[in-house]
């Protein structure tokens, strides 16, 4: 039987019996050359690890390399290579560490990911949206918007876990994985992966007892499994199951960023206090600048309080209170100011560098692609004005730097508009409708 069919049967069995512990996963999947070959085909071309080998290099002698890898795994001579540490900028001028594994390590991680995902995907709660198949940021935003506009919500809790990936305790992670996995060999391999050190240039840093490196193929799934037991299962048991007593409550989690909606402020406060305590027991803590209780929702408007200035940010958008044309309450969202500013700054930086080395037709193609991607993500119901502003300012920035290639003016507005007419920027368009029932979209996705 093909491995694809075996994976489907594994997922079906996991859904049918959510308390079953699975055995012989290592021998059935990770030692199979065909399965490892399929995992290689799923990898995307990316930066090389510490060995400098890229996917094209590994593909030259692929069958021999896969056979050698399967043999190394079966004899336990395989050991993950130290990850290559790189730093990428994040908000606030800080840097985020990323660990880039070698191609061979990515294949093994992908194999582990497929096996664990088949087992756990059916167990994950619908409140979790991050790094899951057939789920997206838009679905998470859609659910938050629906709760605010259709349910009896008065208080929103906006929270983010500080350095979540770097703070996951290895012992606790393996303990929650063993809830569904009864395979000592697979657990042994996961331990080796978690204990892999990193190389930052020529500086070696050994792995500690906490943290999963961001940049790994497997890390998002491991974090989801960990937070499933720490947050999702706990919330469903302690709050969602007690809605008759507590009133309406919901939570939408995208990886380590989540938003909770409550009917009563007192229950929201109870949630915050209990969750902070629970996270501390798991060596996690809430980010100081991302823990807010905001008055929002239909219930706030019914109490006739002035909360129009209240807002919160989630996944690059700002949710805010407003009114419809008929005067009814509605919660809408728009591109957050920080996100708009950073996107325009990044566009300005790119054009400023590219204009001196590339002809305008070449760097304009990249600008068009960037604008298209921006509209694809931020083009949601109620955000037309913001994506139109992004397109407008992108054009202004391009005109500004197109005229700085020399002391002589390259374009006037008439000439530039003619160029844009024949090489148009994408038209601002709403790509995602937030007014439909989100359950319908989930049913279509499944």
GROMACS .gro file of C-alpha atoms in nm, residues 217-392:
model
  176
  217UNK     CA    1   0.998   2.262   0.936
  218UNK     CA    2   0.879   2.086   1.250
  219UNK     CA    3   0.881   2.369   1.507
  220UNK     CA    4   0.536   2.521   1.428
  221UNK     CA    5   0.367   2.183   1.470
  222UNK     CA    6   0.550   2.113   1.797
  223UNK     CA    7   0.442   2.454   1.928
  224UNK     CA    8   0.083   2.383   1.822
  225UNK     CA    9   0.084   2.049   2.004
  226UNK     CA   10   0.225   2.215   2.316
  227UNK     CA   11  -0.022   2.507   2.315
  228UNK     CA   12  -0.311   2.271   2.232
  229UNK     CA   13  -0.278   2.117   2.577
  230UNK     CA   14  -0.166   2.432   2.759
  231UNK     CA   15  -0.435   2.670   2.624
  232UNK     CA   16  -0.692   2.513   2.391
  233UNK     CA   17  -0.798   2.205   2.591
  234UNK     CA   18  -0.792   2.405   2.916
  235UNK     CA   19  -1.006   2.688   2.771
  236UNK     CA   20  -1.265   2.449   2.627
  237UNK     CA   21  -1.297   2.272   2.963
  238UNK     CA   22  -1.280   2.566   3.204
  239UNK     CA   23  -1.466   2.835   3.006
  240UNK     CA   24  -1.638   2.715   2.687
  241UNK     CA   25  -1.806   2.424   2.865
  242UNK     CA   26  -1.939   2.666   3.131
  243UNK     CA   27  -2.107   2.917   2.899
  244UNK     CA   28  -2.441   2.880   3.076
  245UNK     CA   29  -2.272   3.009   3.390
  246UNK     CA   30  -2.013   3.246   3.239
  247UNK     CA   31  -2.202   3.375   2.934
  248UNK     CA   32  -2.058   3.376   2.583
  249UNK     CA   33  -1.684   3.315   2.557
  250UNK     CA   34  -1.456   3.225   2.268
  251UNK     CA   35  -1.089   3.223   2.178
  252UNK     CA   36  -0.910   3.240   1.844
  253UNK     CA   37  -0.545   3.135   1.848
  254UNK     CA   38  -0.295   3.174   1.566
  255UNK     CA   39   0.026   3.009   1.690
  256UNK     CA   40   0.131   3.208   2.000
  257UNK     CA   41  -0.094   3.507   1.926
  258UNK     CA   42  -0.455   3.487   2.039
  259UNK     CA   43  -0.771   3.689   2.104
  260UNK     CA   44  -1.044   3.592   2.354
  261UNK     CA   45  -1.397   3.738   2.355
  262UNK     CA   46  -1.625   3.744   2.661
  263UNK     CA   47  -1.976   3.857   2.742
  264UNK     CA   48  -1.884   3.973   3.093
  265UNK     CA   49  -1.570   4.173   3.191
  266UNK     CA   50  -1.541   3.981   3.520
  267UNK     CA   51  -1.503   3.651   3.331
  268UNK     CA   52  -1.244   3.811   3.103
  269UNK     CA   53  -1.046   3.918   3.409
  270UNK     CA   54  -1.077   3.566   3.554
  271UNK     CA   55  -0.946   3.423   3.227
  272UNK     CA   56  -0.642   3.654   3.227
  273UNK     CA   57  -0.545   3.572   3.587
  274UNK     CA   58  -0.588   3.197   3.547
  275UNK     CA   59  -0.406   3.185   3.214
  276UNK     CA   60  -0.107   3.382   3.345
  277UNK     CA   61  -0.076   3.133   3.631
  278UNK     CA   62  -0.113   2.835   3.396
  279UNK     CA   63   0.148   2.970   3.155
  280UNK     CA   64   0.394   3.028   3.440
  281UNK     CA   65   0.368   2.661   3.533
  282UNK     CA   66   0.467   2.579   3.174
  283UNK     CA   67   0.766   2.819   3.175
  284UNK     CA   68   0.576   3.056   2.947
  285UNK     CA   69   0.472   3.414   3.012
  286UNK     CA   70   0.257   3.678   2.849
  287UNK     CA   71   0.436   3.956   2.662
  288UNK     CA   72   0.421   4.275   2.872
  289UNK     CA   73   0.314   4.494   2.580
  290UNK     CA   74   0.057   4.243   2.449
  291UNK     CA   75  -0.190   4.186   2.732
  292UNK     CA   76  -0.492   4.415   2.709
  293UNK     CA   77  -0.860   4.405   2.798
  294UNK     CA   78  -1.061   4.614   2.552
  295UNK     CA   79  -1.431   4.707   2.561
  296UNK     CA   80  -1.570   4.596   2.226
  297UNK     CA   81  -1.871   4.415   2.084
  298UNK     CA   82  -2.250   4.433   2.051
  299UNK     CA   83  -2.304   4.424   2.426
  300UNK     CA   84  -2.093   4.737   2.477
  301UNK     CA   85  -2.306   4.926   2.226
  302UNK     CA   86  -2.627   4.802   2.390
  303UNK     CA   87  -2.507   4.954   2.719
  304UNK     CA   88  -2.472   5.288   2.533
  305UNK     CA   89  -2.116   5.354   2.641
  306UNK     CA   90  -1.874   5.558   2.437
  307UNK     CA   91  -1.611   5.307   2.330
  308UNK     CA   92  -1.553   5.419   1.972
  309UNK     CA   93  -1.185   5.485   2.042
  310UNK     CA   94  -1.115   5.132   2.165
  311UNK     CA   95  -0.922   4.898   1.938
  312UNK     CA   96  -0.675   4.609   1.933
  313UNK     CA   97  -0.431   4.461   1.681
  314UNK     CA   98  -0.432   4.103   1.555
  315UNK     CA   99  -0.237   3.949   1.266
  316UNK     CA  100  -0.145   4.285   1.113
  317UNK     CA  101  -0.495   4.436   1.138
  318UNK     CA  102  -0.657   4.680   1.380
  319UNK     CA  103  -1.008   4.593   1.500
  320UNK     CA  104  -1.209   4.899   1.604
  321UNK     CA  105  -1.564   5.000   1.708
  322UNK     CA  106  -1.772   5.200   1.464
  323UNK     CA  107  -2.126   5.247   1.329
  324UNK     CA  108  -2.298   5.145   1.007
  325UNK     CA  109  -2.477   5.400   0.789
  326UNK     CA  110  -2.802   5.315   0.967
  327UNK     CA  111  -2.641   5.380   1.306
  328UNK     CA  112  -2.606   5.016   1.416
  329UNK     CA  113  -2.295   4.893   1.594
  330UNK     CA  114  -2.026   4.714   1.396
  331UNK     CA  115  -1.668   4.608   1.458
  332UNK     CA  116  -1.443   4.652   1.157
  333UNK     CA  117  -1.079   4.605   1.080
  334UNK     CA  118  -0.814   4.789   0.883
  335UNK     CA  119  -0.442   4.760   0.820
  336UNK     CA  120  -0.266   4.854   1.143
  337UNK     CA  121  -0.064   5.178   1.141
  338UNK     CA  122   0.258   4.999   1.232
  339UNK     CA  123   0.208   4.745   0.955
  340UNK     CA  124   0.126   5.007   0.694
  341UNK     CA  125   0.428   5.212   0.797
  342UNK     CA  126   0.666   4.913   0.791
  343UNK     CA  127   0.536   4.791   0.453
  344UNK     CA  128   0.581   5.132   0.292
  345UNK     CA  129   0.924   5.168   0.449
  346UNK     CA  130   1.026   4.827   0.313
  347UNK     CA  131   0.898   4.926  -0.032
  348UNK     CA  132   1.092   5.253  -0.015
  349UNK     CA  133   1.411   5.070   0.089
  350UNK     CA  134   1.381   4.822  -0.199
  351UNK     CA  135   1.319   5.084  -0.468
  352UNK     CA  136   1.598   5.305  -0.335
  353UNK     CA  137   1.848   5.018  -0.370
  354UNK     CA  138   1.713   4.871  -0.695
  355UNK     CA  139   1.688   5.197  -0.894
  356UNK     CA  140   2.067   5.238  -0.907
  357UNK     CA  141   2.142   4.884  -1.031
  358UNK     CA  142   1.838   4.782  -1.239
  359UNK     CA  143   1.637   4.945  -1.519
  360UNK     CA  144   1.294   5.063  -1.413
  361UNK     CA  145   1.113   4.786  -1.604
  362UNK     CA  146   1.297   4.523  -1.400
  363UNK     CA  147   1.247   4.663  -1.051
  364UNK     CA  148   0.891   4.767  -1.139
  365UNK     CA  149   0.801   4.395  -1.183
  366UNK     CA  150   0.906   4.335  -0.823
  367UNK     CA  151   0.704   4.636  -0.706
  368UNK     CA  152   0.397   4.500  -0.885
  369UNK     CA  153   0.447   4.159  -0.721
  370UNK     CA  154   0.481   4.318  -0.377
  371UNK     CA  155   0.163   4.523  -0.423
  372UNK     CA  156  -0.022   4.214  -0.546
  373UNK     CA  157   0.083   4.021  -0.235
  374UNK     CA  158  -0.021   4.310  -0.010
  375UNK     CA  159  -0.368   4.326  -0.165
  376UNK     CA  160  -0.402   3.948  -0.148
  377UNK     CA  161  -0.353   3.955   0.230
  378UNK     CA  162  -0.498   4.291   0.335
  379UNK     CA  163  -0.785   4.296   0.087
  380UNK     CA  164  -1.060   4.206   0.334
  381UNK     CA  165  -1.408   4.351   0.382
  382UNK     CA  166  -1.395   4.708   0.515
  383UNK     CA  167  -1.028   4.765   0.432
  384UNK     CA  168  -1.060   4.902   0.078
  385UNK     CA  169  -0.949   5.253   0.178
  386UNK     CA  170  -0.627   5.126   0.335
  387UNK     CA  171  -0.520   4.905   0.046
  388UNK     CA  172  -0.599   5.191  -0.193
  389UNK     CA  173  -0.375   5.417   0.018
  390UNK     CA  174  -0.097   5.159  -0.002
  391UNK     CA  175  -0.117   5.150  -0.383
  392UNK     CA  176  -0.124   5.534  -0.395
   0.00000   0.00000   0.00000
